[in-house]
Amino acid sequence: MLHYEGSLWLTDGARRWGGIDRVELLAQIAATGSITAAAKAVGMSYKGAWDAVDTMNNLAGEPLVVRSAGGRGGGGARLTPRAERLIESFRRIETEHRRFVDRLAALGDNAADDLHMLRSFTMRTSARNQLAGTVARVVEGVVNDTIEIRLPGDACLVATVTRESAASLGLVPGRAVVALVKASWVMVGLPGDGLRLSASNRLPGTVSHVLPGAVNGEVSIALDGGGNIAAIVTMESLHTLELAEGKRVVAIFDASSVILGVTD
């Protein structure tokens, strides 16, 4: 059963006001009449609360919170009408946002798959190759973990990451991930050529495009089962292996050459 959650933030051009945390801080200031009490209520330090108030005052161009003499804690605080209106507007927007998230959940599993795909589209990286997959197995080690990733078409990719990285990324079976591999890290071999290599990843495919250069050439390989991977090889290797469109090849790279990323 899928469970959807969403985060709501307010922006005005390049200015980012903030989200539920800052609005809750304002609401607690209104309820308690004290920034100290409000900070405790929302789990924020006193300094952090005052910094947030100062930031909101600056962004608004007018006071949202004003201090007053006396009151609880030796000095009180109250909201201006502008701040009260901001809270009311946020609550209304939050209600509509919740309705949107509920409608999104009602679209079903296909919509969830599409959302995961769209999130991966927003990732910007210098790595030429980005392969989406799902963690199939995690083999824990003393320092590094070996992560087996199931790619489309049931192909398997292996990555080696530190245990700390595996934990911070939440790498467990079923976790959607993106495998990043620089084109310069990919070697190209021929099927059945008898080479014995230590590289863990050997993905078969067919050359779909060759872009020759002065010293190196880029070889694009359509992987069996779907997806593409690019490799940078020397022009000498390009000619020696007779790499051309339609040629059956194997994309070879080491597990340590794979960088894993997640989109949430």
GROMACS .gro file of C-alpha atoms in nm:
model
  264
    1MET     CA    1   0.000   0.000   0.000
    2LEU     CA    2   0.149   0.329  -0.109
    3HIS     CA    3   0.142   0.622   0.130
    4TYR     CA    4   0.191   0.969  -0.012
    5GLU     CA    5   0.325   1.265   0.179
    6GLY     CA    6   0.406   1.612   0.052
    7SER     CA    7   0.594   1.918   0.174
    8LEU     CA    8   0.453   2.264   0.123
    9TRP     CA    9   0.680   2.567   0.085
   10LEU     CA   10   0.593   2.924   0.003
   11THR     CA   11   0.806   3.126  -0.237
   12ASP     CA   12   0.774   3.472  -0.383
   13GLY     CA   13   1.003   3.496  -0.684
   14ALA     CA   14   1.354   3.429  -0.556
   15ARG     CA   15   1.243   3.468  -0.194
   16ARG     CA   16   1.170   3.149  -0.004
   17TRP     CA   17   0.956   3.215   0.300
   18GLY     CA   18   0.955   2.865   0.439
   19GLY     CA   19   0.703   2.597   0.515
   20ILE     CA   20   0.511   2.435   0.795
   21ASP     CA   21   0.790   2.477   1.054
   22ARG     CA   22   0.796   2.855   1.032
   23VAL     CA   23   0.419   2.884   1.016
   24GLU     CA   24   0.388   2.663   1.324
   25LEU     CA   25   0.639   2.888   1.500
   26LEU     CA   26   0.422   3.190   1.424
   27ALA     CA   27   0.112   3.005   1.539
   28GLN     CA   28   0.278   2.910   1.868
   29ILE     CA   29   0.393   3.267   1.924
   30ALA     CA   30   0.029   3.371   1.887
   31ALA     CA   31  -0.083   3.097   2.127
   32THR     CA   32   0.181   3.149   2.395
   33GLY     CA   33   0.274   3.515   2.362
   34SER     CA   34   0.638   3.413   2.395
   35ILE     CA   35   0.910   3.328   2.148
   36THR     CA   36   1.082   3.115   2.412
   37ALA     CA   37   0.770   2.907   2.473
   38ALA     CA   38   0.696   2.888   2.101
   39ALA     CA   39   1.048   2.764   2.027
   40LYS     CA   40   1.010   2.487   2.286
   41ALA     CA   41   0.671   2.389   2.145
   42VAL     CA   42   0.808   2.337   1.794
   43GLY     CA   43   1.139   2.183   1.905
   44MET     CA   44   1.356   2.478   1.803
   45SER     CA   45   1.631   2.659   1.990
   46TYR     CA   46   1.561   3.011   2.110
   47LYS     CA   47   1.830   3.151   1.878
   48GLY     CA   48   1.695   2.948   1.586
   49ALA     CA   49   1.346   3.082   1.653
   50TRP     CA   50   1.464   3.443   1.663
   51ASP     CA   51   1.669   3.393   1.349
   52ALA     CA   52   1.359   3.255   1.175
   53VAL     CA   53   1.150   3.549   1.297
   54ASP     CA   54   1.410   3.800   1.178
   55THR     CA   55   1.427   3.628   0.839
   56MET     CA   56   1.049   3.634   0.800
   57ASN     CA   57   1.032   3.998   0.905
   58ASN     CA   58   1.298   4.086   0.647
   59LEU     CA   59   1.128   3.888   0.370
   60ALA     CA   60   0.790   4.039   0.446
   61GLY     CA   61   0.928   4.391   0.438
   62GLU     CA   62   0.729   4.462   0.753
   63PRO     CA   63   0.716   4.316   1.105
   64LEU     CA   64   0.536   3.987   1.150
   65VAL     CA   65   0.635   3.951   1.513
   66VAL     CA   66   0.682   4.240   1.753
   67ARG     CA   67   0.824   4.227   2.102
   68SER     CA   68   0.639   4.364   2.397
   69ALA     CA   69   0.753   4.448   2.750
   70GLY     CA   70   0.669   4.206   3.030
   71GLY     CA   71   0.479   3.888   2.957
   72ARG     CA   72   0.584   3.531   3.013
   73GLY     CA   73   0.959   3.472   3.036
   74GLY     CA   74   1.026   3.839   3.110
   75GLY     CA   75   0.929   3.962   2.766
   76GLY     CA   76   0.641   3.882   2.536
   77ALA     CA   77   0.581   3.874   2.165
   78ARG     CA   78   0.274   3.912   1.950
   79LEU     CA   79   0.184   3.873   1.588
   80THR     CA   80   0.089   4.158   1.362
   81PRO     CA   81  -0.228   4.137   1.151
   82ARG     CA   82  -0.004   4.059   0.851
   83ALA     CA   83   0.132   3.750   1.026
   84GLU     CA   84  -0.215   3.636   1.128
   85ARG     CA   85  -0.329   3.668   0.767
   86LEU     CA   86  -0.022   3.472   0.653
   87ILE     CA   87  -0.108   3.183   0.887
   88GLU     CA   88  -0.467   3.178   0.769
   89SER     CA   89  -0.359   3.177   0.402
   90PHE     CA   90  -0.110   2.897   0.466
   91ARG     CA   91  -0.374   2.685   0.636
   92ARG     CA   92  -0.604   2.722   0.337
   93ILE     CA   93  -0.324   2.636   0.093
   94GLU     CA   94  -0.225   2.342   0.314
   95THR     CA   95  -0.580   2.206   0.299
   96GLU     CA   96  -0.579   2.221  -0.082
   97HIS     CA   97  -0.233   2.064  -0.091
   98ARG     CA   98  -0.356   1.774   0.123
   99ARG     CA   99  -0.646   1.722  -0.117
  100PHE     CA  100  -0.403   1.717  -0.408
  101VAL     CA  101  -0.182   1.457  -0.236
  102ASP     CA  102  -0.489   1.242  -0.162
  103ARG     CA  103  -0.599   1.260  -0.526
  104LEU     CA  104  -0.245   1.168  -0.630
  105ALA     CA  105  -0.256   0.858  -0.410
  106ALA     CA  106  -0.583   0.758  -0.574
  107LEU     CA  107  -0.414   0.736  -0.916
  108GLY     CA  108  -0.251   0.406  -0.820
  109ASP     CA  109   0.079   0.227  -0.873
  110ASN     CA  110   0.134   0.342  -1.232
  111ALA     CA  111   0.133   0.705  -1.124
  112ALA     CA  112   0.384   0.622  -0.850
  113ASP     CA  113   0.620   0.466  -1.104
  114ASP     CA  114   0.588   0.772  -1.326
  115LEU     CA  115   0.660   1.006  -1.035
  116HIS     CA  116   0.977   0.814  -0.950
  117MET     CA  117   1.083   0.846  -1.313
  118LEU     CA  118   1.011   1.219  -1.325
  119ARG     CA  119   1.214   1.274  -1.010
  120SER     CA  120   1.510   1.099  -1.166
  121PHE     CA  121   1.482   1.335  -1.465
  122THR     CA  122   1.548   1.631  -1.235
  123MET     CA  123   1.883   1.497  -1.116
  124ARG     CA  124   2.178   1.678  -1.275
  125THR     CA  125   2.516   1.505  -1.280
  126SER     CA  126   2.835   1.504  -1.485
  127ALA     CA  127   2.821   1.124  -1.523
  128ARG     CA  128   2.732   1.032  -1.881
  129ASN     CA  129   2.552   0.712  -1.785
  130GLN     CA  130   2.250   0.706  -1.558
  131LEU     CA  131   2.079   0.369  -1.514
  132ALA     CA  132   1.762   0.336  -1.308
  133GLY     CA  133   1.709   0.016  -1.114
  134THR     CA  134   1.601  -0.143  -0.789
  135VAL     CA  135   1.817  -0.284  -0.511
  136ALA     CA  136   1.788  -0.662  -0.527
  137ARG     CA  137   2.036  -0.765  -0.258
  138VAL     CA  138   2.278  -0.611  -0.009
  139VAL     CA  139   2.586  -0.802   0.101
  140GLU     CA  140   2.734  -0.637   0.408
  141GLY     CA  141   3.109  -0.614   0.458
  142VAL     CA  142   3.335  -0.479   0.729
  143VAL     CA  143   3.401  -0.150   0.548
  144ASN     CA  144   3.211  -0.170   0.218
  145ASP     CA  145   2.878  -0.319   0.117
  146THR     CA  146   2.810  -0.487  -0.217
  147ILE     CA  147   2.483  -0.374  -0.370
  148GLU     CA  148   2.318  -0.581  -0.641
  149ILE     CA  149   2.082  -0.378  -0.856
  150ARG     CA  150   1.815  -0.517  -1.087
  151LEU     CA  151   1.795  -0.322  -1.413
  152PRO     CA  152   1.513  -0.331  -1.670
  153GLY     CA  153   1.514  -0.656  -1.863
  154ASP     CA  154   1.631  -0.844  -1.553
  155ALA     CA  155   1.996  -0.747  -1.602
  156CYS     CA  156   2.205  -0.718  -1.285
  157LEU     CA  157   2.449  -0.444  -1.192
  158VAL     CA  158   2.686  -0.453  -0.894
  159ALA     CA  159   2.810  -0.153  -0.697
  160THR     CA  160   3.044  -0.125  -0.401
  161VAL     CA  161   2.975   0.152  -0.150
  162THR     CA  162   3.084   0.221   0.204
  163ARG     CA  163   2.862   0.093   0.482
  164GLU     CA  164   2.805   0.453   0.589
  165SER     CA  165   2.680   0.546   0.241
  166ALA     CA  166   2.457   0.238   0.224
  167ALA     CA  167   2.298   0.336   0.553
  168SER     CA  168   2.255   0.707   0.470
  169LEU     CA  169   2.095   0.625   0.135
  170GLY     CA  170   1.870   0.362   0.288
  171LEU     CA  171   1.990   0.091   0.050
  172VAL     CA  172   1.769  -0.209   0.117
  173PRO     CA  173   1.601  -0.457  -0.121
  174GLY     CA  174   1.326  -0.286  -0.314
  175ARG     CA  175   1.481   0.060  -0.291
  176ALA     CA  176   1.473   0.254  -0.619
  177VAL     CA  177   1.818   0.387  -0.711
  178VAL     CA  178   2.004   0.548  -0.999
  179ALA     CA  179   2.345   0.405  -1.091
  180LEU     CA  180   2.592   0.662  -1.228
  181VAL     CA  181   2.888   0.549  -1.436
  182LYS     CA  182   3.124   0.783  -1.617
  183ALA     CA  183   3.174   0.693  -1.982
  184SER     CA  184   3.551   0.693  -1.935
  185TRP     CA  185   3.514   0.413  -1.678
  186VAL     CA  186   3.340   0.180  -1.922
  187MET     CA  187   3.548  -0.068  -2.125
  188VAL     CA  188   3.414  -0.235  -2.439
  189GLY     CA  189   3.475  -0.602  -2.506
  190LEU     CA  190   3.360  -0.858  -2.758
  191PRO     CA  191   3.141  -1.153  -2.657
  192GLY     CA  192   3.337  -1.473  -2.612
  193ASP     CA  193   3.675  -1.309  -2.668
  194GLY     CA  194   3.825  -1.514  -2.385
  195LEU     CA  195   3.933  -1.216  -2.175
  196ARG     CA  196   3.951  -1.278  -1.801
  197LEU     CA  197   3.875  -0.960  -1.609
  198SER     CA  198   3.815  -0.877  -1.245
  199ALA     CA  199   3.541  -0.628  -1.334
  200SER     CA  200   3.209  -0.728  -1.178
  201ASN     CA  201   2.983  -0.569  -1.436
  202ARG     CA  202   2.953  -0.708  -1.787
  203LEU     CA  203   2.640  -0.590  -1.963
  204PRO     CA  204   2.580  -0.729  -2.313
  205GLY     CA  205   2.437  -0.515  -2.588
  206THR     CA  206   2.466  -0.387  -2.941
  207VAL     CA  207   2.652  -0.082  -3.068
  208SER     CA  208   2.388   0.175  -3.162
  209HIS     CA  209   2.611   0.470  -3.248
  210VAL     CA  210   2.979   0.555  -3.286
  211LEU     CA  211   3.111   0.910  -3.265
  212PRO     CA  212   3.479   0.916  -3.367
  213GLY     CA  213   3.716   1.188  -3.253
  214ALA     CA  214   4.079   1.283  -3.300
  215VAL     CA  215   4.211   1.065  -3.016
  216ASN     CA  216   3.908   0.899  -2.858
  217GLY     CA  217   3.568   0.793  -2.977
  218GLU     CA  218   3.234   0.757  -2.801
  219VAL     CA  219   3.052   0.428  -2.839
  220SER     CA  220   2.683   0.412  -2.749
  221ILE     CA  221   2.560   0.063  -2.661
  222ALA     CA  222   2.194  -0.043  -2.655
  223LEU     CA  223   2.179  -0.285  -2.365
  224ASP     CA  224   1.987  -0.609  -2.385
  225GLY     CA  225   1.663  -0.556  -2.200
  226GLY     CA  226   1.658  -0.181  -2.254
  227GLY     CA  227   1.863   0.126  -2.176
  228ASN     CA  228   2.185   0.262  -2.317
  229ILE     CA  229   2.535   0.302  -2.190
  230ALA     CA  230   2.816   0.508  -2.341
  231ALA     CA  231   3.187   0.430  -2.338
  232ILE     CA  232   3.491   0.637  -2.430
  233VAL     CA  233   3.757   0.431  -2.611
  234THR     CA  234   4.070   0.518  -2.801
  235MET     CA  235   4.049   0.541  -3.178
  236GLU     CA  236   4.302   0.257  -3.194
  237SER     CA  237   4.067   0.034  -2.993
  238LEU     CA  238   3.776   0.148  -3.204
  239HIS     CA  239   3.948   0.020  -3.517
  240THR     CA  240   4.102  -0.290  -3.358
  241LEU     CA  241   3.764  -0.411  -3.228
  242GLU     CA  242   3.592  -0.297  -3.549
  243LEU     CA  243   3.326  -0.121  -3.350
  244ALA     CA  244   3.037  -0.017  -3.570
  245GLU     CA  245   2.658   0.000  -3.552
  246GLY     CA  246   2.504  -0.343  -3.503
  247LYS     CA  247   2.817  -0.499  -3.351
  248ARG     CA  248   2.755  -0.722  -3.049
  249VAL     CA  249   2.964  -0.605  -2.754
  250VAL     CA  250   2.987  -0.616  -2.377
  251ALA     CA  251   3.005  -0.303  -2.158
  252ILE     CA  252   3.254  -0.375  -1.879
  253PHE     CA  253   3.314  -0.174  -1.563
  254ASP     CA  254   3.412  -0.238  -1.203
  255ALA     CA  255   3.173  -0.229  -0.910
  256SER     CA  256   3.378   0.050  -0.751
  257SER     CA  257   3.316   0.264  -1.061
  258VAL     CA  258   2.944   0.279  -0.987
  259ILE     CA  259   2.805   0.574  -0.790
  260LEU     CA  260   2.459   0.524  -0.647
  261GLY     CA  261   2.204   0.800  -0.601
  262VAL     CA  262   1.848   0.823  -0.475
  263THR     CA  263   1.586   1.081  -0.559
  264ASP     CA  264   1.431   1.128  -0.216
   0.00000   0.00000   0.00000
